[in-house]
Coordinates of C-alpha atoms in Angstrom, one line a residue:
M128 CA 17.2 -14.5 7.3
K129 CA 17.3 -12.3 4.2
I130 CA 20.9 -11.1 3.8
T131 CA 21.1 -7.3 3.4
L132 CA 22.0 -6.4 -0.2
I133 CA 25.0 -4.1 0.0
P134 CA 25.1 -1.5 -2.7
V135 CA 27.7 -1.7 -5.4
L136 CA 29.5 1.6 -4.8
T137 CA 29.8 2.8 -8.4
I138 CA 26.0 2.5 -8.8
A139 CA 25.3 4.2 -5.5
L140 CA 27.3 7.2 -6.6
I141 CA 25.0 7.6 -9.6
L142 CA 21.6 7.0 -8.0
L143 CA 22.0 8.9 -4.7
G144 CA 22.6 12.1 -6.6
A145 CA 18.9 12.3 -7.6
C146 CA 17.4 13.0 -4.2
G147 CA 16.6 16.7 -4.6
A148 CA 17.6 19.8 -2.6
P149 CA 17.5 19.9 1.2
A150 CA 14.2 21.1 2.6
K151 CA 12.5 21.2 6.0
K152 CA 9.9 18.5 5.9
D153 CA 8.4 15.5 7.5
Y154 CA 11.1 12.8 7.1
S155 CA 9.1 10.0 8.6
K156 CA 8.0 8.7 5.1
E157 CA 11.7 8.2 4.2
V158 CA 12.2 5.5 6.8
D159 CA 10.4 2.2 7.6
E160 CA 10.9 2.6 11.4
G161 CA 11.9 5.3 13.7
T162 CA 11.2 9.0 14.4
F163 CA 12.8 12.4 13.7
D164 CA 13.2 15.3 16.1
G165 CA 15.0 18.2 14.4
N166 CA 18.3 16.8 13.2
Q167 CA 18.1 13.7 15.4
Y168 CA 16.8 10.3 14.5
T169 CA 15.7 7.6 16.9
S170 CA 15.1 3.9 16.1
Q171 CA 12.8 2.5 18.8
A172 CA 13.4 -1.0 17.6
L173 CA 17.2 -0.7 18.0
G174 CA 17.2 1.7 20.9
W175 CA 19.5 3.8 18.7
T176 CA 19.7 7.6 18.5
M177 CA 21.9 9.5 16.1
E178 CA 22.3 13.1 14.9
F179 CA 22.8 14.1 11.3
P180 CA 24.1 17.4 9.8
D181 CA 21.1 19.8 9.4
N182 CA 22.5 21.1 6.1
W183 CA 22.8 17.7 4.5
I184 CA 20.0 15.8 2.7
I185 CA 17.8 13.0 4.1
T186 CA 18.0 10.4 1.3
K187 CA 14.6 9.4 -0.2
K188 CA 13.5 5.9 0.4
S189 CA 12.5 5.6 -3.2
S190 CA 16.0 6.3 -4.3
L191 CA 17.4 3.6 -2.1
E192 CA 14.8 1.1 -3.4
S193 CA 15.9 1.9 -6.9
L194 CA 19.5 1.5 -5.9
D195 CA 18.8 -2.0 -4.6
E196 CA 17.2 -3.0 -7.8
R197 CA 20.1 -1.6 -9.9
T198 CA 22.6 -3.4 -7.6
K199 CA 20.8 -6.7 -8.0
E200 CA 20.9 -6.2 -11.8
I201 CA 24.7 -5.5 -11.8
V202 CA 25.6 -8.4 -9.6
E203 CA 23.0 -10.6 -11.4
D204 CA 21.2 -11.4 -8.1
T205 CA 17.8 -12.9 -8.6
S206 CA 17.3 -14.4 -5.2
S207 CA 17.6 -11.5 -2.7
N208 CA 14.2 -10.6 -1.1
M209 CA 14.2 -7.2 0.5
A210 CA 10.8 -7.5 2.2
G211 CA 12.2 -8.1 5.7
I212 CA 14.6 -5.2 5.7
K213 CA 13.7 -2.0 7.6
R214 CA 15.3 1.2 6.2
T215 CA 16.4 3.5 8.9
L216 CA 18.4 6.7 8.9
A217 CA 20.0 7.6 5.5
F218 CA 21.5 11.0 4.6
Q219 CA 24.0 12.5 2.2
K220 CA 26.1 15.6 1.6
N221 CA 26.3 14.8 -2.1
Y222 CA 26.4 11.7 -4.3
D223 CA 30.0 10.8 -3.2
N224 CA 29.5 11.1 0.5
N225 CA 26.6 9.4 2.3
F226 CA 25.3 7.3 5.1
Q227 CA 22.8 4.4 5.0
S228 CA 21.4 2.1 7.7
T229 CA 19.0 -0.8 7.9
W230 CA 18.0 -3.6 10.2
E231 CA 16.3 -7.0 9.9
E232 CA 15.2 -9.6 12.4
F233 CA 17.8 -12.2 13.3
S234 CA 17.2 -15.5 15.1
G235 CA 20.6 -17.1 14.7
D236 CA 23.6 -17.3 17.1
Q237 CA 27.0 -15.7 17.0
T238 CA 28.4 -18.5 14.9
S239 CA 25.8 -18.0 12.2
Y240 CA 26.2 -14.2 12.4
K241 CA 30.0 -14.5 11.8
R242 CA 29.4 -16.9 8.9
I243 CA 27.0 -14.4 7.4
I244 CA 29.3 -11.4 7.6
S245 CA 32.2 -13.5 6.2
D246 CA 30.0 -14.3 3.2
I247 CA 28.9 -10.7 2.8
H248 CA 32.6 -9.5 2.8
K249 CA 33.5 -12.1 0.2
T250 CA 30.5 -11.2 -2.0
I251 CA 31.4 -7.5 -1.9
Y252 CA 35.0 -8.1 -2.7
N253 CA 34.1 -10.5 -5.6
N254 CA 31.6 -8.0 -7.0
Y255 CA 34.2 -5.4 -7.5
L256 CA 36.7 -7.9 -8.9
D257 CA 34.0 -8.9 -11.4
Q258 CA 33.8 -5.2 -12.4
R259 CA 37.6 -5.3 -12.9
T260 CA 38.0 -2.5 -10.3
P261 CA 41.3 -2.5 -8.4
L262 CA 40.6 -2.4 -4.7
D263 CA 42.0 -2.8 -1.2
S264 CA 39.9 -4.2 1.7
V265 CA 40.4 -4.2 5.5
A266 CA 38.3 -5.9 8.1
G267 CA 38.2 -4.7 11.7
Q268 CA 35.9 -3.8 14.6
L269 CA 34.5 -0.5 16.1
K270 CA 32.7 -0.1 19.4
V271 CA 29.8 2.4 19.5
S272 CA 28.0 3.0 22.8
G273 CA 28.8 -0.5 24.0
I274 CA 27.9 -2.2 20.8
T275 CA 30.8 -3.9 18.8
F276 CA 30.4 -3.5 15.1
D277 CA 32.3 -5.6 12.6
T278 CA 33.7 -3.3 9.9
Y279 CA 34.8 -3.9 6.4
Q280 CA 36.4 -1.1 4.4
I281 CA 36.8 -1.1 0.6
S282 CA 38.9 1.4 -1.3
L283 CA 38.5 1.6 -5.0
F284 CA 41.2 2.7 -7.5
D285 CA 41.3 3.8 -11.1
K286 CA 43.6 2.5 -13.8
N287 CA 46.2 5.0 -12.6
A288 CA 46.1 3.7 -9.1
K289 CA 44.3 6.8 -7.8
N290 CA 41.8 6.2 -5.0
F291 CA 38.4 7.6 -6.2
A292 CA 35.8 6.1 -3.8
N293 CA 35.6 4.3 -0.5
Q294 CA 32.9 2.2 1.3
L295 CA 32.8 1.4 5.0
L296 CA 30.4 -1.4 6.0
M297 CA 29.5 -1.9 9.7
T298 CA 27.4 -4.7 11.0
A299 CA 26.3 -5.8 14.5
L300 CA 23.6 -7.7 16.3
V301 CA 21.4 -5.3 18.3
K302 CA 18.3 -6.4 20.2
N303 CA 18.1 -9.6 18.1
K304 CA 18.3 -7.6 14.9
F305 CA 21.0 -7.6 12.2
M306 CA 22.0 -3.9 11.9
T307 CA 23.9 -2.7 8.8
V308 CA 25.5 0.7 8.4
T309 CA 27.2 1.8 5.1
I310 CA 29.3 4.9 4.7
A311 CA 30.4 6.0 1.3
Y312 CA 33.0 8.8 1.0
N313 CA 35.7 10.2 -1.3
N314 CA 37.6 12.4 1.2
D315 CA 38.9 12.1 4.7
A316 CA 37.1 15.2 6.0
D317 CA 33.6 13.9 5.1
K318 CA 34.5 10.4 6.3
K319 CA 35.4 11.9 9.7
K320 CA 32.3 14.0 9.9
I321 CA 30.0 11.0 9.2
L322 CA 31.9 8.5 11.3
D323 CA 32.2 10.9 14.2
L324 CA 28.4 11.3 14.2
F325 CA 27.9 7.6 14.2
K326 CA 30.5 7.0 16.9
G327 CA 28.7 9.7 18.9
S328 CA 25.3 8.0 18.6
S329 CA 23.8 6.1 21.5
F330 CA 22.3 2.6 22.0
K331 CA 20.0 2.0 25.0

């Protein structure tokens, strides 16, 4: 399995701001799998349907691909291969508050899954330590439409101990696929808006 590359948040805040103004268009080219119907997205592979705010922006796939490359440079990652990762719904209010999701095929068992997410959490934590960024982290779980997601929240602080950015990672095994959801936010109102939409999504 190719482990999903989790964006380094400080880079994500830069690159996701370059996606252009919202417009009514065909969003199908911005995902690798799934369909759009108004402000609703459905992944047939995951059996997952989620709504997104109609006045927010669907993030361009090219922007996310650039983000992955920049993240690999920052963390000096020369081994990650993104070929097996399918980009699904990604949207943003602005460069500080956004939602991303992906999946990839997974043939392991629960033990290997737990080992992988433990390694991912350690990698994320160490990446921020390497940047000398003060942080707090909390692991937990969240159930969405019968699917239990493992969660990992990172809060970043400046030198004056002021919280300036947050990242919530959620992972789960869905239909033999490793699903990853990442929410970046800098205020509780936008976190609630994004998280409520995800919690209200359905898996069939």
